Amino acid sequence: MATVSDIQALKGKRKIVALTCYDYTFAKILNTLDVDVVLVGDSIGMVLFGEKNTHAVTVQKIAAHTAAVAKGYTRGLLVADMPHQSYQNPEAALENAQKMIVAGAQAVKLEGGREMLPQIQYLIENGIAVVGHLGHLPQTAEKIRVQGRDEVGFMQLKADALALAKTGVSMIVLELMPTALAGGISRSLSIPTIGIGAGVETDGQILVLQDMLGLYDDFSPKFLKRFGNLKKEVENSVKSYITEVTEKIYPDADHSYS
Ligand code: KIV
């Protein structure tokens, strides 16, 4: 099991590899590979539950899936997302973050900049490691848009990143921003940044597992690269099953009991 410090120590040495995961079966696979950080993300709302956004994701849902992932993924750092409306004030943030830790998370991630400092500070004071999330913030954004292209947004993101780091977050996810901005932020911080749609200059990368495997295709932003085509694999396997069942090929003697 890696600690927050183990992951932080990778900054400047090699890129940090992070992926989302929501279940035991995939967690076991990721555990055999060099995946440094696994996030039980609130993208679960869209990917597993077919919602339009993350709003219906509850603390109970993330905690239950964190417990499942924790059984299969033990080699790296397990981070649980704090769902929408679960950290409106410091007390709520702590109560809900503790549920994630009890479920097996080693850190929690929450979205937002300087306006979130009271919550972040309170969590850290109470011994909970926090991962920040800046740039495009899916819990509150109305639509997906590259952040920090204008002067004001650029300066705001830089200031937010510095403030979060000063308050003691363990690392920061940078979502949907120009490569130069994410690179500049990454170089200005001593903690790692993990990019998604933020170019190659961040300290690591994260993608939603089902997106990069080519399983979930409701979402196709420019930054997303599909590293596999599991949808096709699933279709082919199910087609073979349908044929063999309807033609009485399966179950054959090898798969039957006498
Ligand atoms: O919920 C999620 O999947 C995320 C992304 C940053 C990967 O927060």
Coordinates of N, CA, C and O in Angstrom, one line a residue, residues 76-246:
G76 N -1.6 0.8 -4.3 CA -1.3 2.3 -4.4 C -2.2 3.1 -3.4 O -2.5 2.6 -2.3
L77 N -2.5 4.3 -3.8 CA -3.2 5.2 -3.0 C -4.7 5.2 -3.4 O -5.0 5.4 -4.6
L78 N -5.6 4.9 -2.5 CA -7.0 4.9 -2.8 C -7.7 6.2 -2.3 O -7.7 6.5 -1.1
V79 N -8.3 6.9 -3.3 CA -8.9 8.2 -3.0 C -10.4 8.1 -3.3 O -10.8 7.5 -4.3
A80 N -11.2 8.7 -2.4 CA -12.6 8.7 -2.6 C -13.1 10.1 -2.9 O -12.6 11.1 -2.3
D81 N -14.0 10.3 -3.9 CA -14.5 11.6 -4.2 C -15.6 12.0 -3.2 O -16.4 11.1 -2.8
M82 N -15.6 13.2 -2.8 CA -16.7 13.8 -2.0 C -17.8 14.2 -2.9 O -17.5 15.1 -3.8
P83 N -19.0 13.6 -2.8 CA -20.0 14.0 -3.8 C -20.5 15.4 -3.6 O -20.3 16.1 -2.5
H84 N -21.2 15.9 -4.6 CA -21.9 17.2 -4.6 C -22.7 17.3 -3.4 O -23.4 16.4 -2.9
Q85 N -22.6 18.5 -2.7 CA -23.4 18.8 -1.5 C -23.0 18.0 -0.3 O -23.8 17.9 0.7
S86 N -21.8 17.4 -0.3 CA -21.4 16.6 0.9 C -20.4 17.4 1.7 O -19.9 16.8 2.7
Y87 N -20.0 18.6 1.2 CA -19.0 19.3 1.9 C -19.3 20.8 1.9 O -18.4 21.7 1.7
Q88 N -20.6 21.1 2.2 CA -21.0 22.5 2.2 C -20.4 23.4 3.3 O -20.3 24.6 3.2
N89 N -20.0 22.7 4.4 CA -19.4 23.4 5.5 C -18.4 22.4 6.1 O -18.4 21.2 5.8
P90 N -17.5 22.9 7.0 CA -16.4 22.1 7.5 C -16.9 20.9 8.3 O -16.4 19.8 8.1
E91 N -18.0 21.0 9.0 CA -18.5 19.9 9.8 C -19.1 18.8 9.0 O -18.8 17.6 9.2
A92 N -19.8 19.2 7.9 CA -20.4 18.2 7.0 C -19.3 17.5 6.3 O -19.3 16.3 6.1
A93 N -18.3 18.3 5.9 CA -17.1 17.7 5.1 C -16.5 16.7 6.0 O -16.2 15.6 5.5
L94 N -16.3 17.0 7.3 CA -15.6 16.0 8.1 C -16.4 14.7 8.4 O -15.9 13.6 8.2
E95 N -17.7 15.0 8.7 CA -18.6 13.8 8.9 C -18.6 12.9 7.7 O -18.5 11.6 7.8
N96 N -18.7 13.5 6.5 CA -18.8 12.6 5.3 C -17.4 12.0 4.9 O -17.4 10.9 4.4
A97 N -16.4 12.8 5.1 CA -15.1 12.3 4.7 C -14.7 11.1 5.6 O -14.1 10.1 5.2
Q98 N -15.1 11.2 6.9 CA -14.8 10.0 7.8 C -15.5 8.7 7.3 O -14.9 7.7 7.4
K99 N -16.6 8.9 6.7 CA -17.3 7.7 6.1 C -16.5 7.1 5.0 O -16.4 5.9 4.8
M100 N -15.8 7.9 4.2 CA -15.0 7.4 3.1 C -13.7 6.7 3.7 O -13.3 5.7 3.2
I101 N -13.2 7.3 4.7 CA -12.0 6.7 5.3 C -12.4 5.3 6.0 O -11.6 4.4 5.8
V102 N -13.5 5.3 6.7 CA -13.9 4.0 7.3 C -14.1 3.0 6.1 O -13.8 1.8 6.3
A103 N -14.6 3.4 5.0 CA -14.8 2.5 3.9 C -13.5 2.0 3.3 O -13.5 1.0 2.5
G104 N -12.4 2.7 3.6 CA -11.1 2.2 3.0 C -10.3 3.2 2.3 O -9.2 2.9 1.8
A105 N -10.8 4.4 2.1 CA -10.1 5.5 1.3 C -8.9 6.0 2.2 O -9.0 6.0 3.5
Q106 N -7.8 6.4 1.6 CA -6.7 7.0 2.3 C -6.7 8.5 2.2 O -6.0 9.2 2.9
A107 N -7.5 9.0 1.3 CA -7.7 10.4 1.1 C -9.0 10.7 0.4 O -9.6 9.8 -0.1
V108 N -9.5 11.9 0.5 CA -10.7 12.3 -0.2 C -10.4 13.5 -1.1 O -9.5 14.2 -0.9
K109 N -11.1 13.5 -2.2 CA -11.0 14.6 -3.2 C -12.2 15.5 -3.2 O -13.3 15.0 -3.1
L110 N -12.0 16.8 -3.2 CA -13.1 17.7 -3.3 C -12.8 18.8 -4.3 O -11.7 19.2 -4.5
E111 N -13.9 19.3 -4.9 CA -13.7 20.3 -6.0 C -13.8 21.7 -5.4 O -14.6 22.0 -4.5
G112 N -13.0 22.6 -6.0 CA -13.1 24.0 -5.6 C -11.8 24.7 -5.2 O -10.8 24.0 -4.9
G113 N -11.8 26.0 -5.3 CA -10.6 26.8 -5.0 C -10.6 27.4 -3.6 O -11.0 26.7 -2.7
R114 N -10.3 28.7 -3.5 CA -10.1 29.3 -2.2 C -11.4 29.3 -1.4 O -11.3 29.3 -0.2
E115 N -12.5 29.2 -2.0 CA -13.8 29.2 -1.3 C -13.9 27.9 -0.5 O -14.7 27.8 0.5
M116 N -13.1 26.9 -0.8 CA -13.1 25.6 -0.1 C -12.1 25.5 1.1 O -12.0 24.5 1.7
L117 N -11.3 26.6 1.3 CA -10.2 26.5 2.2 C -10.7 26.1 3.7 O -10.0 25.3 4.3
P118 N -11.8 26.7 4.1 CA -12.3 26.3 5.5 C -12.5 24.8 5.6 O -12.1 24.1 6.6
Q119 N -13.2 24.2 4.6 CA -13.4 22.7 4.6 C -12.1 22.0 4.6 O -11.8 21.0 5.3
I120 N -11.2 22.4 3.6 CA -9.9 21.7 3.4 C -9.1 21.7 4.7 O -8.6 20.7 5.2
Q121 N -9.0 22.9 5.3 CA -8.2 23.1 6.5 C -8.8 22.2 7.7 O -8.0 21.5 8.4
Y122 N -10.1 22.2 7.8 CA -10.7 21.4 8.9 C -10.5 19.9 8.7 O -10.2 19.2 9.7
L123 N -10.6 19.4 7.5 CA -10.3 18.0 7.2 C -8.8 17.7 7.5 O -8.6 16.7 8.2
I124 N -7.9 18.5 7.1 CA -6.5 18.3 7.3 C -6.2 18.3 8.8 O -5.5 17.4 9.4
E125 N -6.8 19.3 9.5 CA -6.5 19.4 11.0 C -7.0 18.1 11.7 O -6.5 17.8 12.7
N126 N -8.0 17.5 11.1 CA -8.6 16.3 11.7 C -8.0 15.0 11.1 O -8.5 13.9 11.2
G127 N -6.9 15.2 10.5 CA -6.1 14.0 10.0 C -6.5 13.4 8.7 O -6.1 12.2 8.4
I128 N -7.3 14.1 7.9 CA -7.8 13.5 6.7 C -7.0 14.1 5.5 O -7.0 15.4 5.4
A129 N -6.4 13.3 4.7 CA -5.6 13.8 3.6 C -6.6 14.2 2.5 O -7.6 13.5 2.2
V130 N -6.3 15.4 1.9 CA -7.2 15.9 0.9 C -6.5 16.1 -0.5 O -5.4 16.6 -0.5
V131 N -7.2 15.7 -1.5 CA -6.8 16.0 -2.9 C -7.7 17.1 -3.4 O -8.9 17.0 -3.3
G132 N -7.1 18.2 -3.9 CA -7.8 19.3 -4.5 C -8.3 19.0 -5.9 O -7.8 18.0 -6.5
H133 N -9.1 19.8 -6.4 CA -9.6 19.6 -7.8 C -9.9 21.0 -8.4 O -10.9 21.6 -7.9
L134 N -9.2 21.4 -9.4 CA -9.3 22.8 -9.9 C -9.5 22.7 -11.5 O -9.1 21.7 -12.1
G135 N -10.0 23.8 -12.0 CA -10.3 23.8 -13.5 C -11.7 23.6 -13.7 O -12.6 24.2 -13.1
H136 N -12.0 22.7 -14.7 CA -13.4 22.3 -14.9 C -13.9 21.5 -13.7 O -13.3 20.6 -13.3
L137 N -15.0 22.0 -13.1 CA -15.5 21.3 -11.9 C -16.9 20.7 -12.2 O -17.9 21.4 -12.2
P138 N -16.9 19.4 -12.5 CA -18.2 18.8 -13.0 C -19.3 18.9 -12.0 O -20.5 19.0 -12.5
Q139 N -19.1 19.1 -10.7 CA -20.2 19.1 -9.8 C -21.0 20.4 -9.9 O -22.2 20.5 -9.6
T140 N -20.3 21.5 -10.4 CA -21.0 22.8 -10.4 C -21.1 23.4 -11.8 O -21.9 24.3 -12.1
A141 N -20.3 22.9 -12.7 CA -20.3 23.5 -14.1 C -21.5 23.1 -14.9 O -22.0 22.0 -14.7
E142 N -22.0 24.1 -15.6 CA -23.2 23.8 -16.4 C -22.8 23.0 -17.7 O -23.6 22.2 -18.2
K143 N -21.7 23.4 -18.3 CA -21.2 22.6 -19.4 C -19.7 22.5 -19.4 O -19.0 23.2 -18.7
I144 N -19.2 21.6 -20.1 CA -17.8 21.3 -20.2 C -17.1 22.4 -21.0 O -17.5 22.6 -22.1
R145 N -16.1 23.0 -20.4 CA -15.4 24.1 -21.1 C -14.0 24.2 -20.6 O -13.7 24.1 -19.4
V146 N -13.0 24.5 -21.5 CA -11.6 24.6 -21.1 C -11.5 25.9 -20.2 O -12.1 26.9 -20.5
Q147 N -10.8 25.8 -19.0 CA -10.7 26.8 -18.1 C -9.4 27.6 -18.2 O -8.4 27.0 -18.6
G148 N -9.4 28.8 -17.7 CA -8.1 29.6 -17.6 C -7.5 30.1 -18.9 O -6.4 30.3 -19.0
R149 N -8.4 30.2 -19.9 CA -7.9 30.7 -21.2 C -7.8 32.2 -21.2 O -7.0 32.8 -21.9
D150 N -8.6 32.9 -20.4 CA -8.6 34.3 -20.3 C -7.7 34.7 -19.1 O -7.5 33.9 -18.2
E151 N -7.3 36.0 -19.1 CA -6.3 36.5 -18.1 C -6.9 36.2 -16.6 O -6.1 35.8 -15.8
V152 N -8.2 36.6 -16.4 CA -8.7 36.5 -15.1 C -8.8 35.0 -14.6 O -8.3 34.7 -13.5
G153 N -9.3 34.2 -15.5 CA -9.4 32.7 -15.1 C -8.0 32.2 -14.9 O -7.8 31.4 -13.9
F154 N -7.0 32.6 -15.7 CA -5.6 32.1 -15.6 C -5.1 32.5 -14.2 O -4.5 31.6 -13.5
M155 N -5.2 33.7 -13.8 CA -4.7 34.2 -12.5 C -5.4 33.5 -11.4 O -4.8 33.2 -10.4
Q156 N -6.7 33.4 -11.5 CA -7.5 32.7 -10.5 C -7.1 31.3 -10.2 O -6.9 30.9 -9.1
L157 N -6.9 30.6 -11.3 CA -6.5 29.2 -11.1 C -5.1 29.1 -10.5 O -4.9 28.2 -9.6
K158 N -4.2 29.9 -10.9 CA -2.9 29.9 -10.3 C -2.9 30.2 -8.8 O -2.3 29.6 -7.9
A159 N -3.8 31.2 -8.4 CA -3.9 31.6 -7.0 C -4.6 30.5 -6.2 O -4.2 30.3 -5.1
D160 N -5.6 29.9 -6.8 CA -6.3 28.8 -6.1 C -5.3 27.7 -5.8 O -5.3 27.1 -4.7
A161 N -4.5 27.3 -6.8 CA -3.6 26.2 -6.7 C -2.6 26.5 -5.6 O -2.3 25.6 -4.7
L162 N -2.1 27.7 -5.5 CA -1.1 28.1 -4.5 C -1.8 28.0 -3.1 O -1.2 27.5 -2.2
A163 N -3.0 28.5 -3.0 CA -3.7 28.6 -1.7 C -4.0 27.2 -1.2 O -3.8 26.9 -0.1
L164 N -4.4 26.3 -2.1 CA -4.7 24.9 -1.7 C -3.4 24.2 -1.2 O -3.4 23.5 -0.2
A165 N -2.4 24.4 -2.0 CA -1.1 23.8 -1.6 C -0.6 24.3 -0.3 O -0.2 23.5 0.6
K166 N -0.7 25.6 -0.1 CA -0.3 26.2 1.2 C -1.1 25.7 2.4 O -0.6 25.5 3.5
T167 N -2.4 25.4 2.1 CA -3.3 24.8 3.2 C -2.9 23.4 3.5 O -3.3 22.9 4.6
G168 N -2.3 22.7 2.6 CA -1.8 21.4 2.9 C -2.4 20.2 2.1 O -2.3 19.1 2.6
V169 N -3.1 20.5 1.0 CA -3.6 19.4 0.2 C -2.5 18.5 -0.2 O -1.3 19.0 -0.4
S170 N -2.8 17.3 -0.4 CA -1.7 16.3 -0.8 C -1.3 16.3 -2.2 O -0.2 16.1 -2.6
M171 N -2.3 16.6 -3.1 CA -2.1 16.8 -4.5 C -3.3 17.5 -5.1 O -4.3 17.6 -4.4
I172 N -3.2 17.9 -6.4 CA -4.3 18.6 -7.0 C -4.6 18.0 -8.4 O -3.7 17.9 -9.2
V173 N -5.9 17.7 -8.6 CA -6.3 17.3 -9.9 C -6.6 18.6 -10.7 O -7.3 19.5 -10.2
L174 N -6.0 18.7 -11.9 CA -6.2 19.9 -12.8 C -7.0 19.4 -14.0 O -6.5 18.6 -14.7
E175 N -8.2 19.9 -14.1 CA -9.1 19.4 -15.2 C -9.4 20.4 -16.2 O -9.8 21.6 -15.9
L176 N -9.2 20.1 -17.5 CA -9.5 20.9 -18.7 C -8.9 22.3 -18.6 O -9.7 23.3 -18.4
M177 N -7.7 22.4 -18.9 CA -7.0 23.7 -19.0 C -5.9 23.6 -20.0 O -5.4 22.5 -20.3
P178 N -5.4 24.8 -20.5 CA -4.3 24.7 -21.4 C -3.1 24.1 -20.8 O -2.8 24.3 -19.6
T179 N -2.3 23.4 -21.7 CA -1.1 22.7 -21.2 C -0.1 23.7 -20.5 O 0.4 23.4 -19.4
A180 N 0.0 24.9 -21.0 CA 1.0 25.9 -20.4 C 0.6 26.3 -19.0 O 1.4 26.4 -18.1
L181 N -0.7 26.5 -18.8 CA -1.2 26.8 -17.5 C -1.0 25.7 -16.5 O -0.5 25.9 -15.4
A182 N -1.4 24.5 -16.9 CA -1.3 23.3 -16.0 C 0.2 23.1 -15.7 O 0.6 22.8 -14.6
G183 N 1.0 23.3 -16.7 CA 2.5 23.1 -16.6 C 3.1 24.1 -15.6 O 3.8 23.8 -14.7
G184 N 2.6 25.4 -15.8 CA 3.1 26.5 -14.9 C 2.7 26.2 -13.5 O 3.5 26.4 -12.5
I185 N 1.4 25.8 -13.3 CA 1.0 25.5 -11.9 C 1.8 24.4 -11.3 O 2.3 24.4 -10.2
S186 N 2.0 23.3 -12.1 CA 2.7 22.1 -11.6 C 4.1 22.5 -11.2 O 4.6 22.0 -10.2
R187 N 4.8 23.4 -12.0 CA 6.2 23.7 -11.6 C 6.2 24.7 -10.4 O 7.2 24.7 -9.7
S188 N 5.1 25.4 -10.2 CA 5.1 26.3 -9.0 C 4.8 25.6 -7.7 O 5.0 26.2 -6.6
L189 N 4.4 24.4 -7.7 CA 4.0 23.7 -6.5 C 5.0 22.6 -6.1 O 5.6 22.0 -7.0
S190 N 5.2 22.3 -4.9 CA 6.0 21.2 -4.5 C 5.2 19.9 -4.4 O 5.8 18.8 -4.3
I191 N 3.9 20.0 -4.4 CA 3.0 18.8 -4.4 C 2.7 18.4 -5.8 O 2.7 19.3 -6.7
P192 N 2.3 17.1 -6.0 CA 2.0 16.7 -7.4 C 0.7 17.3 -7.9 O -0.3 17.5 -7.2
T193 N 0.6 17.4 -9.2 CA -0.6 17.7 -9.9 C -1.0 16.5 -10.8 O -0.1 15.9 -11.4
I194 N -2.2 16.2 -10.9 CA -2.7 15.1 -11.7 C -3.6 15.7 -12.8 O -4.7 16.3 -12.4
G195 N -3.3 15.6 -14.0 CA -4.1 16.2 -15.1 C -5.1 15.3 -15.7 O -5.0 14.1 -15.8
I196 N -6.2 16.0 -16.1 CA -7.2 15.3 -17.0 C -7.6 16.4 -18.0 O -8.2 17.4 -17.6
G197 N -7.2 16.2 -19.2 CA -7.5 17.3 -20.2 C -6.7 18.5 -19.9 O -7.1 19.7 -20.2
A198 N -5.5 18.3 -19.4 CA -4.6 19.5 -19.0 C -3.2 19.4 -19.5 O -2.3 20.0 -19.0
G199 N -3.1 18.5 -20.6 CA -1.8 18.5 -21.3 C -0.7 17.6 -20.5 O -1.0 17.0 -19.5
V200 N 0.4 17.6 -21.1 CA 1.5 16.6 -20.7 C 2.4 17.1 -19.6 O 3.2 16.4 -19.1
E201 N 2.2 18.4 -19.2 CA 3.2 18.9 -18.2 C 2.8 18.8 -16.8 O 3.6 19.2 -15.9
T202 N 1.7 18.1 -16.5 CA 1.3 17.9 -15.1 C 2.2 16.7 -14.6 O 2.8 16.0 -15.4
D203 N 2.1 16.5 -13.2 CA 3.0 15.5 -12.7 C 2.4 14.1 -12.9 O 3.1 13.1 -12.7
G204 N 1.2 14.0 -13.2 CA 0.6 12.7 -13.5 C -0.7 12.9 -14.4 O -1.0 14.0 -14.7
Q205 N -1.3 11.8 -14.7 CA -2.5 11.8 -15.5 C -3.6 10.9 -14.8 O -3.3 9.9 -14.2
I206 N -4.8 11.3 -15.0 CA -6.0 10.4 -14.6 C -7.0 10.4 -15.7 O -7.2 11.4 -16.4
L207 N -7.6 9.3 -15.9 CA -8.7 9.1 -16.8 C -9.8 8.2 -16.2 O -9.5 7.5 -15.3
V208 N -11.0 8.4 -16.6 CA -12.0 7.5 -16.2 C -11.8 6.1 -16.9 O -11.7 6.0 -18.1
L209 N -11.7 5.1 -16.1 CA -11.3 3.7 -16.6 C -12.2 3.3 -17.8 O -11.7 2.9 -18.8
Q210 N -13.5 3.4 -17.6 CA -14.4 2.9 -18.7 C -14.3 3.8 -19.9 O -14.6 3.3 -21.0
D211 N -13.9 5.0 -19.8 CA -13.7 5.9 -21.0 C -12.5 5.4 -21.7 O -12.5 5.2 -23.0
M212 N -11.4 5.2 -21.0 CA -10.1 4.9 -21.7 C -10.1 3.5 -22.2 O -9.4 3.1 -23.2
L213 N -11.0 2.6 -21.6 CA -11.1 1.2 -22.1 C -12.0 1.1 -23.3 O -12.1 0.0 -23.9
G214 N -12.7 2.2 -23.6 CA -13.6 2.1 -24.8 C -14.9 1.4 -24.4 O -15.5 0.7 -25.3
L215 N -15.3 1.5 -23.2 CA -16.5 0.8 -22.7 C -17.7 1.7 -22.7 O -18.8 1.4 -23.0
Y216 N -17.4 2.9 -22.2 CA -18.4 4.0 -22.0 C -18.3 5.0 -23.1 O -17.2 5.6 -23.2
D217 N -19.3 5.2 -24.0 CA -19.1 6.1 -25.1 C -20.1 7.3 -25.2 O -20.3 7.9 -26.2
D218 N -20.7 7.6 -24.0 CA -21.6 8.7 -24.0 C -20.8 10.1 -24.0 O -21.4 11.1 -24.1
F219 N -19.5 10.0 -23.7 CA -18.7 11.2 -23.5 C -17.4 11.1 -24.3 O -16.6 10.1 -24.2
S220 N -17.2 12.0 -25.2 CA -16.0 12.0 -26.1 C -15.3 13.3 -26.2 O -15.2 13.9 -27.3
P221 N -14.8 13.9 -25.1 CA -14.1 15.1 -25.3 C -12.8 14.9 -26.0 O -12.3 13.8 -26.1
K222 N -12.2 16.1 -26.5 CA -11.0 16.0 -27.3 C -9.8 15.3 -26.5 O -9.1 14.5 -27.1
F223 N -9.7 15.5 -25.2 CA -8.6 15.0 -24.5 C -8.6 13.5 -24.3 O -7.6 12.8 -24.0
L224 N -9.8 12.9 -24.5 CA -10.0 11.5 -24.2 C -9.4 10.6 -25.3 O -9.8 10.7 -26.4
K225 N -8.4 9.8 -24.9 CA -7.9 8.8 -25.8 C -8.4 7.4 -25.4 O -8.3 7.1 -24.2
R226 N -9.0 6.7 -26.3 CA -9.5 5.3 -26.0 C -8.3 4.3 -26.2 O -7.9 4.2 -27.4
F227 N -7.8 3.8 -25.1 CA -6.7 2.9 -25.2 C -7.1 1.4 -25.5 O -6.3 0.5 -25.7
G228 N -8.4 1.2 -25.6 CA -8.9 -0.2 -25.9 C -10.3 0.0 -26.5 O -10.8 1.1 -26.6
N229 N -10.8 -1.2 -26.9 CA -12.2 -1.2 -27.4 C -13.0 -2.3 -26.8 O -13.3 -3.3 -27.4
L230 N -13.1 -2.2 -25.5 CA -13.8 -3.3 -24.7 C -15.3 -3.4 -25.1 O -15.8 -4.5 -24.9
K231 N -15.8 -2.3 -25.6 CA -17.3 -2.4 -26.0 C -17.4 -3.5 -27.1 O -18.3 -4.3 -27.0
K232 N -16.5 -3.4 -28.0 CA -16.5 -4.4 -29.1 C -16.3 -5.8 -28.6 O -16.9 -6.8 -29.0
E233 N -15.3 -6.0 -27.6 CA -15.0 -7.3 -27.0 C -16.3 -7.8 -26.3 O -16.6 -9.0 -26.4
V234 N -17.0 -6.9 -25.6 CA -18.2 -7.4 -24.9 C -19.2 -7.8 -25.9 O -19.9 -8.9 -25.8
E235 N -19.4 -7.0 -27.0 CA -20.4 -7.3 -28.0 C -20.1 -8.7 -28.6 O -21.0 -9.5 -28.8
N236 N -18.8 -8.9 -29.0 CA -18.4 -10.1 -29.6 C -18.7 -11.3 -28.7 O -19.2 -12.4 -29.1
S237 N -18.3 -11.2 -27.4 CA -18.5 -12.3 -26.5 C -20.0 -12.6 -26.3 O -20.4 -13.8 -26.3
V238 N -20.8 -11.6 -26.1 CA -22.2 -11.8 -25.9 C -22.9 -12.4 -27.2 O -23.7 -13.3 -27.1
K239 N -22.4 -12.0 -28.4 CA -22.9 -12.5 -29.6 C -22.6 -14.0 -29.7 O -23.4 -14.9 -30.1
S240 N -21.4 -14.4 -29.3 CA -21.0 -15.8 -29.3 C -21.8 -16.6 -28.4 O -22.3 -17.7 -28.6
Y241 N -22.1 -16.0 -27.2 CA -22.9 -16.7 -26.2 C -24.4 -16.9 -26.7 O -24.9 -18.0 -26.7
I242 N -24.9 -15.9 -27.4 CA -26.3 -16.0 -27.9 C -26.3 -17.1 -29.0 O -27.2 -18.0 -29.0
T243 N -25.3 -17.1 -29.9 CA -25.3 -18.2 -30.9 C -25.2 -19.6 -30.2 O -26.0 -20.5 -30.6
E244 N -24.3 -19.7 -29.3 CA -24.1 -21.1 -28.7 C -25.3 -21.5 -27.9 O -25.6 -22.7 -27.9
V245 N -26.0 -20.6 -27.2 CA -27.1 -21.0 -26.5 C -28.3 -21.4 -27.4 O -28.9 -22.4 -27.3
T246 N -28.5 -20.5 -28.4 CA -29.7 -20.8 -29.3 C -29.4 -22.0 -30.2 O -30.3 -22.8 -30.5

